[in-house]
Each structure stands twice: as C-alpha cells, then as structure tokens.
mmCIF file of C-alpha atoms and ligand atoms in Angstrom:
data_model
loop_
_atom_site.group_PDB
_atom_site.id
_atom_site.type_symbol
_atom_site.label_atom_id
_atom_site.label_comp_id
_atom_site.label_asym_id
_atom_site.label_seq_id
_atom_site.Cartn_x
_atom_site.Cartn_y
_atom_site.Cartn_z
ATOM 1 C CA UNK A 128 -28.320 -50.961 12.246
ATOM 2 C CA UNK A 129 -26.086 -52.301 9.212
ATOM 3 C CA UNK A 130 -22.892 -52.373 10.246
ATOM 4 C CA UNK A 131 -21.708 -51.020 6.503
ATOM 5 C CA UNK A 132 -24.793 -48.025 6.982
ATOM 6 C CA UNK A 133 -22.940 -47.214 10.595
ATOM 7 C CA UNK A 134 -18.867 -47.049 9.322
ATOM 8 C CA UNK A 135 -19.774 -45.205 6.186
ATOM 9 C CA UNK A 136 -22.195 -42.694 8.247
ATOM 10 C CA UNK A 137 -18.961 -41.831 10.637
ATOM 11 C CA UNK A 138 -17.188 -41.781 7.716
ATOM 12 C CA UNK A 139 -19.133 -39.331 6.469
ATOM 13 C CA UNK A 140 -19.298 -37.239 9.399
ATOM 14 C CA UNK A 141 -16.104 -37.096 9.871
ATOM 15 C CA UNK A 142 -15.818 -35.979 6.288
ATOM 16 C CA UNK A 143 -18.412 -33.386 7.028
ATOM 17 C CA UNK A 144 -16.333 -31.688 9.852
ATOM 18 C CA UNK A 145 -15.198 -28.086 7.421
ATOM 19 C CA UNK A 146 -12.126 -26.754 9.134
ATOM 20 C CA UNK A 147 -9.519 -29.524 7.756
ATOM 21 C CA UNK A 148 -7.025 -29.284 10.881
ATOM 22 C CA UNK A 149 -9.911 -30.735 13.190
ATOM 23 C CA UNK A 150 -10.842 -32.755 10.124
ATOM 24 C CA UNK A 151 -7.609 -34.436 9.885
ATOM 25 C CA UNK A 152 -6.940 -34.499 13.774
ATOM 26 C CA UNK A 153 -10.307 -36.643 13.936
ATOM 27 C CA UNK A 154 -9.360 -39.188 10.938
ATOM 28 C CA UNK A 155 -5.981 -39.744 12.932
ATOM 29 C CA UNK A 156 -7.175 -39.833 16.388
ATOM 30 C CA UNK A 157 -9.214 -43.126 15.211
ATOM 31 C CA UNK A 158 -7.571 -44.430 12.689
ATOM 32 C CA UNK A 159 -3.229 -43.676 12.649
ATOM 33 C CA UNK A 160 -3.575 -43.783 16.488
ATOM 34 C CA UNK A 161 -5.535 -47.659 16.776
ATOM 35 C CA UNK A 162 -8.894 -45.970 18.427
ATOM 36 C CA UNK A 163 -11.017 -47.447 15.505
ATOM 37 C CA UNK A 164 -9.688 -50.750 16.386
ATOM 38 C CA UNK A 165 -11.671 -51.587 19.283
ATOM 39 C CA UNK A 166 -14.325 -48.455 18.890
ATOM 40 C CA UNK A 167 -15.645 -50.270 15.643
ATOM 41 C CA UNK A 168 -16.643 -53.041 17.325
ATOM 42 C CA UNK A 169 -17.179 -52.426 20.883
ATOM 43 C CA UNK A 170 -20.477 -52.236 22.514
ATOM 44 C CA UNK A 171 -21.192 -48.839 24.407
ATOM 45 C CA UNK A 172 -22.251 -50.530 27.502
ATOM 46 C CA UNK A 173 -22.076 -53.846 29.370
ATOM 47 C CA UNK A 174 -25.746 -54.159 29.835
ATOM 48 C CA UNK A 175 -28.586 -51.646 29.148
ATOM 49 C CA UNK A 176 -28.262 -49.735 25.904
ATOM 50 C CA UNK A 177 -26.108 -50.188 23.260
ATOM 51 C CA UNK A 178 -24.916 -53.322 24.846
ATOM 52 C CA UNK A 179 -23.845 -55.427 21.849
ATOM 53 C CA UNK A 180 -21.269 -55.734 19.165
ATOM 54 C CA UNK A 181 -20.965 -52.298 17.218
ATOM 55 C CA UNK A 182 -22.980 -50.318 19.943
ATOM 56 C CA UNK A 183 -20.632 -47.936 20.704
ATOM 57 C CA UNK A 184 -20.369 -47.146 16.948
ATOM 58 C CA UNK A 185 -23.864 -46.876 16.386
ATOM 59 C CA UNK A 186 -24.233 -44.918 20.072
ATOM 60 C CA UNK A 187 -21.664 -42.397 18.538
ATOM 61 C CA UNK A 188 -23.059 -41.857 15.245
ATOM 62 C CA UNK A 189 -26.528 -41.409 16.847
ATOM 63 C CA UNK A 190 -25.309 -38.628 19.029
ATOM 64 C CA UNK A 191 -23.724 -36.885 16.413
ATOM 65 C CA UNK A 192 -26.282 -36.941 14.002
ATOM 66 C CA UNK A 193 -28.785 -35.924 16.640
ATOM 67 C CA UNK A 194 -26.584 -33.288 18.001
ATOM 68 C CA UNK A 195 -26.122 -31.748 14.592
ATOM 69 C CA UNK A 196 -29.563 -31.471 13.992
ATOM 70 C CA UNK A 197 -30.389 -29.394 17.516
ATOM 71 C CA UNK A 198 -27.435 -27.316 16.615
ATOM 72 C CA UNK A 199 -29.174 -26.400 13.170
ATOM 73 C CA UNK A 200 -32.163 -25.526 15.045
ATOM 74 C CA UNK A 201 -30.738 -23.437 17.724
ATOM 75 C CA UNK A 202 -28.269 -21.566 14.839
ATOM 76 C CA UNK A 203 -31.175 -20.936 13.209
ATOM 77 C CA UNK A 204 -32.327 -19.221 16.845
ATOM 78 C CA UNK A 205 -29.619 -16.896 16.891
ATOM 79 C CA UNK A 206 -27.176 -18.883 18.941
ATOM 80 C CA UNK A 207 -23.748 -19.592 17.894
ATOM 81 C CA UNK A 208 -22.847 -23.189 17.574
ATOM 82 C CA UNK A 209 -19.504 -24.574 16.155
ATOM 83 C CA UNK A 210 -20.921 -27.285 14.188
ATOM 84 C CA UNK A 211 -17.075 -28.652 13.597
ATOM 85 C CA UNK A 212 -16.705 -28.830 17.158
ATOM 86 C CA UNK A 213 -20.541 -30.385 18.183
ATOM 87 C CA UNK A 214 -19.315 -32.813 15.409
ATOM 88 C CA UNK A 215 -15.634 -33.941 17.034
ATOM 89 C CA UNK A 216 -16.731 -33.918 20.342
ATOM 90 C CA UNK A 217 -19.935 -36.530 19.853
ATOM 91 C CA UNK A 218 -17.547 -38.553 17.892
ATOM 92 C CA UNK A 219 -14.670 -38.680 20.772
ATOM 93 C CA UNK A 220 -17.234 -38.217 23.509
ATOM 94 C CA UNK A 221 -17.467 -42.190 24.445
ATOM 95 C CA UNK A 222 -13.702 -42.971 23.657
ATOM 96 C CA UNK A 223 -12.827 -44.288 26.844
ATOM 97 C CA UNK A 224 -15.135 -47.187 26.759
ATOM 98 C CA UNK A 225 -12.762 -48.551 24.361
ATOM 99 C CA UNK A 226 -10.804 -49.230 27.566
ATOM 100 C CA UNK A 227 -13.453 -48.995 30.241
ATOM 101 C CA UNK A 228 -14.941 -52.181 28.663
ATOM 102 C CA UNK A 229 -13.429 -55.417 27.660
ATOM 103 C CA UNK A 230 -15.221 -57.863 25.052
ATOM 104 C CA UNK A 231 -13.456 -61.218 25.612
ATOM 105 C CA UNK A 232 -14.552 -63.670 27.087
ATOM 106 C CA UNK A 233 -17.706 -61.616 27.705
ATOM 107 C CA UNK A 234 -18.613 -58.157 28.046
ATOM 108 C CA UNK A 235 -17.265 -56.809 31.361
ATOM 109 C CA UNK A 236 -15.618 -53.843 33.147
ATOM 110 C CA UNK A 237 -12.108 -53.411 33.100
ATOM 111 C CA UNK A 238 -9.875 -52.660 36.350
ATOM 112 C CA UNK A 239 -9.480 -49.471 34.621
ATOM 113 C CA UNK A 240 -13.038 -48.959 33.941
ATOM 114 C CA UNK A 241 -13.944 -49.045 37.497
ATOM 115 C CA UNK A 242 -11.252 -47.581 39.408
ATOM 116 C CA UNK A 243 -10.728 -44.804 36.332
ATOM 117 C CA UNK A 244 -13.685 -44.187 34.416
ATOM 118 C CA UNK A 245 -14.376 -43.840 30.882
ATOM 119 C CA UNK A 246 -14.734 -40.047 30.711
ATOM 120 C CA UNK A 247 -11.195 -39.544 32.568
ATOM 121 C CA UNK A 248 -9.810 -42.160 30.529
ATOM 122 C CA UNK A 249 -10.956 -40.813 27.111
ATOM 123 C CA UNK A 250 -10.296 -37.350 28.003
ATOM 124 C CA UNK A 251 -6.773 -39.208 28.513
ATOM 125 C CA UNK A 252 -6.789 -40.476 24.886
ATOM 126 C CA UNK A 253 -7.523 -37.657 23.468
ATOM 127 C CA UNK A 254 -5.163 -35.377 25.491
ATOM 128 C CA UNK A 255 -2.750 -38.120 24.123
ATOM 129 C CA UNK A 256 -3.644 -37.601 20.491
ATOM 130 C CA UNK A 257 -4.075 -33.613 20.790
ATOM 131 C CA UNK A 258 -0.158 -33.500 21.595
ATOM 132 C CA UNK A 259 0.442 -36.113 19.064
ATOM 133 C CA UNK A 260 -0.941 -33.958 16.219
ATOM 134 C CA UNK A 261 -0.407 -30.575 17.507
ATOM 135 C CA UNK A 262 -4.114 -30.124 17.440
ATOM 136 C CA UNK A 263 -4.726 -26.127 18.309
ATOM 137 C CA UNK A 264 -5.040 -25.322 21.884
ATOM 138 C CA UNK A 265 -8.201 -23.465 21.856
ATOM 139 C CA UNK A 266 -10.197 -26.479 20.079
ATOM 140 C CA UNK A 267 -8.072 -28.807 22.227
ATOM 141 C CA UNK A 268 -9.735 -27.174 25.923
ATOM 142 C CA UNK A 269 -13.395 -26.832 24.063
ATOM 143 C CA UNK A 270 -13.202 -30.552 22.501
ATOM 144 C CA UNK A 271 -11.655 -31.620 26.501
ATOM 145 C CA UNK A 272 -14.417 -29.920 27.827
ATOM 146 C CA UNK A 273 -17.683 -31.705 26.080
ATOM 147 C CA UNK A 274 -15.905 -34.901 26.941
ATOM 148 C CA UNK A 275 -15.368 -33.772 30.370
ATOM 149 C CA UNK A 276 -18.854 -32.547 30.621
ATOM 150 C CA UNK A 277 -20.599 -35.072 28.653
ATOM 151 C CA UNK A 278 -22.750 -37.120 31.452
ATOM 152 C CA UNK A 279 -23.858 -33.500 32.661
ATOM 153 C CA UNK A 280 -23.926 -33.684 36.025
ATOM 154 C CA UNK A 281 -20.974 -34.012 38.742
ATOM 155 C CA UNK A 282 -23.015 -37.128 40.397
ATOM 156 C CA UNK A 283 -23.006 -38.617 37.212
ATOM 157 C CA UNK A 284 -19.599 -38.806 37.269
ATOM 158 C CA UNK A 285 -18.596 -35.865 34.797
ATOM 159 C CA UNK A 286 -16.086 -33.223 36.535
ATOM 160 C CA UNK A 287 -17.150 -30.899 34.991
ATOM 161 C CA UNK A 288 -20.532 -28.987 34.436
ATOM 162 C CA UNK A 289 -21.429 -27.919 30.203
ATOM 163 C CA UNK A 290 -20.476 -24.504 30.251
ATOM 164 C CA UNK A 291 -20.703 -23.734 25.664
ATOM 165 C CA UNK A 292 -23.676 -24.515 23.816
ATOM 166 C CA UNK A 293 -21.362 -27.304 21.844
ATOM 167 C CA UNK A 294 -20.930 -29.096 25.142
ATOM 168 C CA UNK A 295 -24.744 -28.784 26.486
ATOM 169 C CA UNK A 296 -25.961 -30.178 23.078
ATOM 170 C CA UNK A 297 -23.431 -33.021 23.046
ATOM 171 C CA UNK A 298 -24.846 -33.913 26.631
ATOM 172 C CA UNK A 299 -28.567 -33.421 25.614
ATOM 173 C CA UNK A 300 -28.044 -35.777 22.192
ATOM 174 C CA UNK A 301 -25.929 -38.257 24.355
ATOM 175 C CA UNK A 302 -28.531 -38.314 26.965
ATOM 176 C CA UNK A 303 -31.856 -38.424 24.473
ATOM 177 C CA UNK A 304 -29.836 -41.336 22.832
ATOM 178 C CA UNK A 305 -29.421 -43.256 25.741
ATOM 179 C CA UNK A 306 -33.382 -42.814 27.310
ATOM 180 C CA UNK A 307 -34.981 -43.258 23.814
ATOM 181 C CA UNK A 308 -32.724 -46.721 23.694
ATOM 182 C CA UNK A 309 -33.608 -47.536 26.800
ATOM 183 C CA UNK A 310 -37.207 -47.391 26.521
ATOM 184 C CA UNK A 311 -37.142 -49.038 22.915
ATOM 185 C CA UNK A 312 -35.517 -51.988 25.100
ATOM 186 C CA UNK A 313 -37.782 -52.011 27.949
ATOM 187 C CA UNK A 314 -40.751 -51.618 25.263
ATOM 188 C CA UNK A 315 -39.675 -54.626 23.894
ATOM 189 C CA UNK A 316 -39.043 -56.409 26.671
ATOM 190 C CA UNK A 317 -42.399 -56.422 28.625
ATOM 191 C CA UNK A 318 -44.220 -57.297 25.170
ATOM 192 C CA UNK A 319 -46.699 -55.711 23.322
ATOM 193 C CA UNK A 320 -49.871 -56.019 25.432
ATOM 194 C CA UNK A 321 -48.463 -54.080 28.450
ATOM 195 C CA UNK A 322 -48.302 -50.400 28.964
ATOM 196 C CA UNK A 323 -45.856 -49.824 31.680
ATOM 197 C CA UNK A 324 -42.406 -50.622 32.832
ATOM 198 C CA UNK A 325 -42.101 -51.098 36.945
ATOM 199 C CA UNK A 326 -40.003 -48.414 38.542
ATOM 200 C CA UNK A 327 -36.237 -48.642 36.896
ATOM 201 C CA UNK A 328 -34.087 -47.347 39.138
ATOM 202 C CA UNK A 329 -31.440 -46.139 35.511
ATOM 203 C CA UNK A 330 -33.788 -43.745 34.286
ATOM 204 C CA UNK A 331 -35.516 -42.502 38.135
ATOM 205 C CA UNK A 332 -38.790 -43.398 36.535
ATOM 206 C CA UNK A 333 -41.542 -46.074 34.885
ATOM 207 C CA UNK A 334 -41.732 -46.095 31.167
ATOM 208 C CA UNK A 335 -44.976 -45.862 29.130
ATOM 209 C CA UNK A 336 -45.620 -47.223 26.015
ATOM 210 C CA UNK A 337 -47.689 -43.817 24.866
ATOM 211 C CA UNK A 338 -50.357 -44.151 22.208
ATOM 212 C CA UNK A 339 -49.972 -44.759 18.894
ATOM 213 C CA UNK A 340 -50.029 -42.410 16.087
ATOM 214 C CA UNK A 341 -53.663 -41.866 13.911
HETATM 215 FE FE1 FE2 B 647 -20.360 -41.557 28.398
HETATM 216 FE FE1 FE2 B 648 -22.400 -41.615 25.278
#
C-alpha cells in the first residue's frame, strides 16, 4: 500500500471516531505523546506478516477498517457495538510493537519485547496517555481491555479473554488480518503452479491456493 493512501486513511479514521473526547485523546496519544514517531514507520512484525517498513501502519488501518465493517453488520443484527470504541481500540491495539521491535540495524526483538511483551507494554502506553489526558475511566477499562484481549486467547499471550462485542471484533479483524496476510505471503512464495503450502506450524495448518473465481 501507498504510504500517502495508509497516513491519510488513519487520518481519517481517527477523524471518523464521533465522541470528540476519545477523538482528541486518540490524535494526542499518537501524535503530542511521540507514538506516531516510530508507529508510522515500523513494521508489525519481525518476520511473517506485515514485516516491512510501514507494516504496522498498514496492519492497523486494516484492522480497523475491517473491524468497522463487522461492527456495521452485527449493529445491523441487533447487537450493540460502540463503533468509537471498535475504532480506538484497533488503532492502539498493536502500540507496543513500537517498543517490542527495534528497526536499526535490522529488524529484531527488543529486551523489552521478549521479556515484556507488546500487549503489556502497549497497554502500558496507553495507561500512560489515559492519565496524561484525563481520558474517562469507563472508556479507559473498555479501550484497556481490547488491547488486553486482543490475541484472544491466554496461550497466545493475551491476559485476558474478549469479554464486549468491541473487544471480540477487534480480535476477529486483527486475527483475519494476520491469516489472510499470511497466506497472500505463502501464496506467493511457493509460486503460481503449486496448490499447497507444507504444514506451517504459525497458522496450525497447510494453506490452499482455492480456485479461482468464474
Ligand atoms: Fe498484537
Ligand atoms: Fe495486531
């Protein structure tokens, strides 16, 4: 992706987010308090998916804007969704990896990133720049909570469980974003005239190519 299509789309979302207090509490958590600095550019993995220069950028705005569109779906079910929040939360969901990871000389894991974590550490961050701003404490718990929960499962190293239909869409776009990237890079990587991965140990599974569309 452009990297001019990717800023102006988080841009954009970020814009889109109604209630202005979480608005505003967003704009400064990247941008007054130096997140944007290294989140711009960083990849959103050392290897994998996302593993190059503005991957955790485009990572973020993919989960976002695939978030928002289950929560349309599922509001349009009958079930409640707080867009605003689905919104913050898949922007600040990968945060930490703006620590977890360094860049130079090559990508690599910090200290931090192995012996912390990136989900403690962002949930650090933004902890930090919740009592900064005086963000609310109700919004402050829910937004903690889908980065807490993000990874979905305790043995994938998230705390805690999704418990609000925010959270469990947050995990379901994050997780969709990283197995659809995954395969696009395994596709690509065996060529065009085979059909199946070998087992990959990342995703529990081989990958298929499918068929193609009529
Ligand atoms: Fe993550
Ligand atoms: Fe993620």
């Amino acid at each position: 992706m452009p990297y001019d299509f990717l800023e102006s789309s988080f841009r954009n979302l970020i814009a889109s987010i109604k209630y202005q207090p979480l608005q505003d509490f967003v704009n400064a958590a990247f941008f007054k308090h130096g997140i944007w600095e290294k989140f711009h550019v960083w990849p959103a993995a050392i290897s994998l998916h996302h593993a190059y220069t503005n991957g955790l950028l485009e990572h973020s705005v993919s989960v976002a804007e695939g978030a928002i569109g289950i929560s349309k779906h599922y509001s349009e079910f009958g079930i409640p969704v707080n867009l605003d929040l689905v919104i913050a939360g898949a922007l600040l969901h990968d945060i930490g990896k703006t620590e977890a990871y360094s860049i130079f000389p090559s990508p690599s894991m910090t200290v931090a990133g192995n012996v912390i974590e990136h989900i403690s550490m962002g949930y650090y961050m933004f902890m930090h720049c919740a009592e900064l701003e005086k963000l609310e404490d109700d919004i402050t718990m829910a937004i903690a909570h889908i980065i807490l929960s993000h990874h979905g499962k305790r043995e994938y190293s998230s705390p805690v469980v999704p418990a609000t239909p925010e959270a469990m869409i947050v995990n379901t776009a994050d997780d969709l974003d990283f197995k659809l990237s995954y395969w696009k890079l395994q596709m690509d990587s065996i060529g065009g005239g085979a059909e199946m991965t070998d087992y990959l140990s990342l995703v529990e599974r081989k990958l298929w190519r499918g068929i193609k569309p009529r």
